[in-house]
Coordinates of C-alpha atoms in Angstrom, one line a residue:
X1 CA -57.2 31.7 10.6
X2 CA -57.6 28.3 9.3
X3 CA -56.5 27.3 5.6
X4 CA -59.8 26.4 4.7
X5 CA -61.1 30.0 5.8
X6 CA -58.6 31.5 4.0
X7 CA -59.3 29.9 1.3
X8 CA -62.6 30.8 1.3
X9 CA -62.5 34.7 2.5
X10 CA -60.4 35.3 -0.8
X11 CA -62.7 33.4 -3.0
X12 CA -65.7 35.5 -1.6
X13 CA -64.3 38.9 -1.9
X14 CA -62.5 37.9 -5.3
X15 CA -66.4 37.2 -6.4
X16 CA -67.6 40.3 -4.5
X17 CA -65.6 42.8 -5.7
X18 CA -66.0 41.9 -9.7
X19 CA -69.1 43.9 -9.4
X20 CA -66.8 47.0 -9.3
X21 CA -64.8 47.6 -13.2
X22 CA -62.1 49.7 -11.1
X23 CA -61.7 46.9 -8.7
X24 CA -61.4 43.7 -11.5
X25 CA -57.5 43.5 -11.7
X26 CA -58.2 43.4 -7.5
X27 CA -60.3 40.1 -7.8
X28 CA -59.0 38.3 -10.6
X29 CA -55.6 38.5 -8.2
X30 CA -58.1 37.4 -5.2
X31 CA -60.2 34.8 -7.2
X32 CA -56.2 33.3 -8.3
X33 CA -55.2 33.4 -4.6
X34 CA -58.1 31.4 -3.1
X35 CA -57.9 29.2 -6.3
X36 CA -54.3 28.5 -5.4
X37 CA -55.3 27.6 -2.0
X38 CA -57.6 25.9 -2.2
X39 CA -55.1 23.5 -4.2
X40 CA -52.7 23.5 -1.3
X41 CA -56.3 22.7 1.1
X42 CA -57.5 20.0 -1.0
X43 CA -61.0 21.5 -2.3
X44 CA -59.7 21.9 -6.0
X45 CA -57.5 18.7 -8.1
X46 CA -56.7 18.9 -11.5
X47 CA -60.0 18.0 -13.0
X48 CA -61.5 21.1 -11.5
X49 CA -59.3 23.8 -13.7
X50 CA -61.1 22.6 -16.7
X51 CA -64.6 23.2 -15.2
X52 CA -62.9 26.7 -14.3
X53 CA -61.6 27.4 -18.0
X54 CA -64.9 26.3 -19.4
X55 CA -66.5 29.2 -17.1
X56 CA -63.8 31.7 -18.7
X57 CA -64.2 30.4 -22.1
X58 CA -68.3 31.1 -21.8
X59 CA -68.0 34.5 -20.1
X60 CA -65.7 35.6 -23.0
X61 CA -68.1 34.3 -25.6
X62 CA -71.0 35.8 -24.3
X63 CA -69.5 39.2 -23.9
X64 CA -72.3 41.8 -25.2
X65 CA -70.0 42.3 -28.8
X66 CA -70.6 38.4 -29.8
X67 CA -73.7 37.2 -32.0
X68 CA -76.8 36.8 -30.1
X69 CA -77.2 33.6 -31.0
X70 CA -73.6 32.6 -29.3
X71 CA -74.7 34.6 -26.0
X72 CA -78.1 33.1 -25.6
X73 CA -76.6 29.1 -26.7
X74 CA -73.5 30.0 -24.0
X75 CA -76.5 31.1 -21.3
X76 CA -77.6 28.1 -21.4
X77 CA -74.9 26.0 -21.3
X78 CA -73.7 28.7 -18.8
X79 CA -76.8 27.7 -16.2
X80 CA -76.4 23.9 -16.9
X81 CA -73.1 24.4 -15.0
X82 CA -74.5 26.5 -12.6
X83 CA -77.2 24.0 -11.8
X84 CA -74.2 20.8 -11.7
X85 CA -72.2 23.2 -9.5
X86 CA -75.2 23.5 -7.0
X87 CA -75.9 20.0 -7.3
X88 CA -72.4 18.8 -6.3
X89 CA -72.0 16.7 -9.6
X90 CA -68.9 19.1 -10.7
X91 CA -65.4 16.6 -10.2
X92 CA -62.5 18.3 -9.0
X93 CA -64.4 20.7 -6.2
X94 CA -64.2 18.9 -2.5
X95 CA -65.9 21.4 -0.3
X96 CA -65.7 22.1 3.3
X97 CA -67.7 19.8 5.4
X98 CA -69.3 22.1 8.4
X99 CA -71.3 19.8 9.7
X100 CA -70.7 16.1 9.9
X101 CA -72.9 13.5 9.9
X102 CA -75.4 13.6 12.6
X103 CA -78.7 12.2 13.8
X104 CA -80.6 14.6 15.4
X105 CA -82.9 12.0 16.7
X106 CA -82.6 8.2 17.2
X107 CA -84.8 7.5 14.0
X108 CA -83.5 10.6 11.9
X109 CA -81.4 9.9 8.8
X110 CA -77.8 11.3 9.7
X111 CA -77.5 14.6 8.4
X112 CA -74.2 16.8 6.7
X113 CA -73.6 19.8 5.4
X114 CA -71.4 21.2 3.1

């Protein structure tokens, strides 16, 4: 197994296994693990652990016991990250290139995936 899909199997069940109260000791450990390797890989630099404690300072502050009006303005903000994740405009997050750049056809813009 390759770093990178190490890296990324403890990631994915750190994130699927949060769904489970008994299990979130289990994949904050897992979530630290990939997040540690995927330093040592190259996907994460320094920038990216403020992105990452902005993401744990808006799911503690829109825990169900905080004034509605702190949840819904966190949501927001919350989705605006999302959105920049999705969008690749986060810095500090290098992901894994699976595909690289290829024309499928002669005229066809060269294509990559990430």
């Amino acid at each position: 197994m390759t770093l990178g899909m190490a890296t990324w199997s403890l990631i994915f069940l750190g994130a699927g296994s949060l769904w489970w109260p008994s299990l979130r000791r289990l994949s904050l450990g897992l979530l630290a693990g990939g997040c540690l390797l995927a330093v040592v890989a190259g996907f994460l630099d320094g920038r990216a652990f403020v992105v990452i404690a902005l993401l744990i300072a808006l799911a503690w502050i829109v825990w169900p016991e905080r004034p509605t009006r702190w949840r819904i303005s966190r949501h927001v903000v919350f989705v605006a990250l999302a959105l920049a994740f999705a969008l690749h405009m986060v810095p500090g997050f290098h992901n894994l290139q699976v595909i690289r750049p290829v024309r499928y056809t002669p005229d066809a813009v060269p294509f990559t995936m990430y």
